[in-house]
């Protein structure tokens, strides 16, 4: 009985294939002049938007040219930096103003502010600060952080410490401290 059912199912499937093959197939008409002209116009539009850059090589003939140097943005030197520290264990947050060229101790971290710069004279935007940070428990070690920190994007160059986070809030302006919009 099972064989008969399987055979009938096979005939039904096979019959479906044979009936599908009997469908009349007609070729598509060749494209008219209007279709060819529309395709050429579309190709011209694409080629005007996407122009390939010429391949250039070094003078010795191998590889691409080196990129041109990007001009730096003009910045104004400020007298100090406003830093914020988070102790991840206790959740305590400290905000401290540090003059440039001085060093402070925040819990177990020693922080030295080398320089603070902003895009404008008032110190209201684009604060970047050059910092060196050491773990105060080990006097003879290398800094755990040394480099520029950016107030507008603190994750770009961040301190990697298991207990503390330190980030730049703003520069202290010469007029007495106008914080940036990040505060």
Coordinates of C-alpha atoms in Angstrom, one line a residue, residues 15-173:
X15 CA 2.8 15.1 -14.0
X16 CA 3.3 18.6 -12.6
X17 CA 6.7 18.8 -14.3
X18 CA 5.4 17.7 -17.6
X19 CA 2.5 20.2 -17.6
X20 CA 4.9 23.0 -16.7
X21 CA 7.1 22.2 -19.7
X22 CA 4.1 22.6 -22.1
X23 CA 3.7 26.3 -21.4
X24 CA 4.3 28.4 -24.5
X25 CA 7.3 30.5 -24.3
X26 CA 7.6 33.6 -26.4
X27 CA 10.9 35.5 -26.9
X28 CA 11.0 39.1 -25.7
X29 CA 10.8 41.8 -28.3
X30 CA 14.2 43.5 -29.1
X31 CA 14.7 46.8 -27.3
X32 CA 13.5 49.8 -29.2
X33 CA 15.4 53.0 -29.9
X34 CA 13.8 54.7 -26.9
X35 CA 15.0 52.0 -24.5
X36 CA 18.5 52.2 -25.8
X37 CA 18.5 56.0 -25.6
X38 CA 17.2 56.0 -22.0
X39 CA 19.9 53.5 -21.0
X40 CA 22.6 55.6 -22.5
X41 CA 21.4 58.7 -20.7
X42 CA 21.3 56.8 -17.4
X43 CA 24.9 55.6 -18.0
X44 CA 26.0 59.2 -18.7
X45 CA 24.4 60.4 -15.5
X46 CA 26.1 57.7 -13.5
X47 CA 29.5 58.3 -15.0
X48 CA 29.3 62.1 -14.3
X49 CA 28.6 61.4 -10.6
X50 CA 31.2 58.7 -10.1
X51 CA 34.5 59.7 -11.6
X52 CA 37.4 57.4 -10.9
X53 CA 40.5 58.9 -9.4
X54 CA 43.6 58.5 -11.5
X55 CA 46.1 55.9 -10.1
X56 CA 49.3 57.6 -9.2
X57 CA 52.6 56.0 -8.3
X58 CA 55.8 56.9 -6.4
X59 CA 58.6 58.3 -8.5
X60 CA 60.1 54.8 -8.6
X61 CA 56.9 53.5 -10.1
X62 CA 55.5 51.3 -7.2
X63 CA 52.5 52.0 -5.0
X64 CA 50.3 55.0 -4.5
X65 CA 51.5 58.5 -3.5
X66 CA 51.7 59.3 0.2
X67 CA 48.8 61.4 1.4
X68 CA 49.4 65.1 1.9
X69 CA 49.7 66.4 5.4
X70 CA 46.5 67.9 6.9
X71 CA 46.9 71.4 8.3
X72 CA 46.2 71.6 12.0
X73 CA 43.5 73.8 13.4
X74 CA 44.4 77.0 15.1
X75 CA 44.1 76.7 18.9
X76 CA 44.5 79.0 21.8
X77 CA 46.6 78.1 24.8
X78 CA 44.7 78.2 28.1
X79 CA 46.2 78.4 31.7
X80 CA 44.7 75.2 33.0
X81 CA 42.3 72.2 32.8
X82 CA 39.1 71.2 34.6
X83 CA 39.3 67.4 35.1
X84 CA 36.7 65.0 36.4
X85 CA 37.6 61.7 38.1
X86 CA 35.3 58.7 38.8
X87 CA 36.2 56.1 41.4
X88 CA 34.5 53.0 39.9
X89 CA 34.6 51.1 43.2
X90 CA 32.9 53.7 45.4
X91 CA 31.1 55.8 42.7
X92 CA 32.7 59.0 44.0
X93 CA 33.1 61.8 41.4
X94 CA 35.6 64.6 41.9
X95 CA 36.0 67.7 39.8
X96 CA 39.3 69.6 40.1
X97 CA 40.9 72.6 38.3
X98 CA 44.6 72.0 37.6
X99 CA 46.9 74.8 36.3
X100 CA 49.1 73.9 33.3
X101 CA 52.6 72.7 34.4
X102 CA 51.5 71.4 37.8
X103 CA 50.8 68.0 39.3
X104 CA 47.9 67.0 41.6
X105 CA 47.1 63.7 43.4
X106 CA 43.6 62.4 43.1
X107 CA 43.2 59.4 45.4
X108 CA 45.8 56.9 44.0
X109 CA 46.5 58.8 40.8
X110 CA 49.1 61.5 40.2
X111 CA 48.0 63.8 37.3
X112 CA 50.2 66.3 35.5
X113 CA 48.7 68.8 33.1
X114 CA 51.2 69.8 30.5
X115 CA 49.0 72.0 28.3
X116 CA 45.3 72.8 27.6
X117 CA 44.1 74.2 24.3
X118 CA 40.8 75.4 22.9
X119 CA 39.5 76.4 19.4
X120 CA 38.6 79.9 20.6
X121 CA 40.1 82.5 22.9
X122 CA 37.3 82.3 25.5
X123 CA 37.9 78.5 26.1
X124 CA 34.2 77.7 25.4
X125 CA 34.7 74.9 22.8
X126 CA 37.0 72.1 21.7
X127 CA 39.1 71.6 24.8
X128 CA 42.1 69.3 24.5
X129 CA 44.6 68.7 27.2
X130 CA 48.0 67.0 27.3
X131 CA 48.2 64.9 30.4
X132 CA 50.4 62.4 32.1
X133 CA 48.9 60.1 34.7
X134 CA 50.7 57.7 37.1
X135 CA 49.5 55.2 39.7
X136 CA 50.7 56.8 42.9
X137 CA 51.4 53.4 44.6
X138 CA 54.4 52.8 42.3
X139 CA 56.8 55.8 42.1
X140 CA 59.2 54.3 39.6
X141 CA 56.8 53.1 36.9
X142 CA 55.9 54.5 33.5
X143 CA 52.7 56.6 33.3
X144 CA 49.5 54.7 32.9
X145 CA 48.4 57.4 30.5
X146 CA 50.4 59.9 28.5
X147 CA 48.8 61.9 25.7
X148 CA 46.1 64.2 24.6
X149 CA 42.5 63.9 26.0
X150 CA 39.6 65.5 24.2
X151 CA 36.6 67.0 26.0
X152 CA 34.3 66.5 23.1
X153 CA 35.1 62.8 22.6
X154 CA 36.5 61.4 25.8
X155 CA 36.6 57.8 24.5
X156 CA 38.9 58.7 21.7
X157 CA 41.9 58.8 24.0
X158 CA 41.0 57.5 27.4
X159 CA 42.7 56.4 30.6
X160 CA 42.8 52.6 30.9
X161 CA 42.8 52.0 34.7
X162 CA 40.9 49.2 36.6
X163 CA 39.6 51.5 39.3
X164 CA 39.6 55.1 38.0
X165 CA 38.3 57.1 35.0
X166 CA 39.7 60.6 34.3
X167 CA 38.5 62.8 31.6
X168 CA 38.8 66.5 30.5
X169 CA 35.8 68.7 31.1
X170 CA 37.1 72.0 29.8
X171 CA 40.0 74.4 29.9
X172 CA 40.2 77.1 32.5
X173 CA 40.0 80.3 30.6

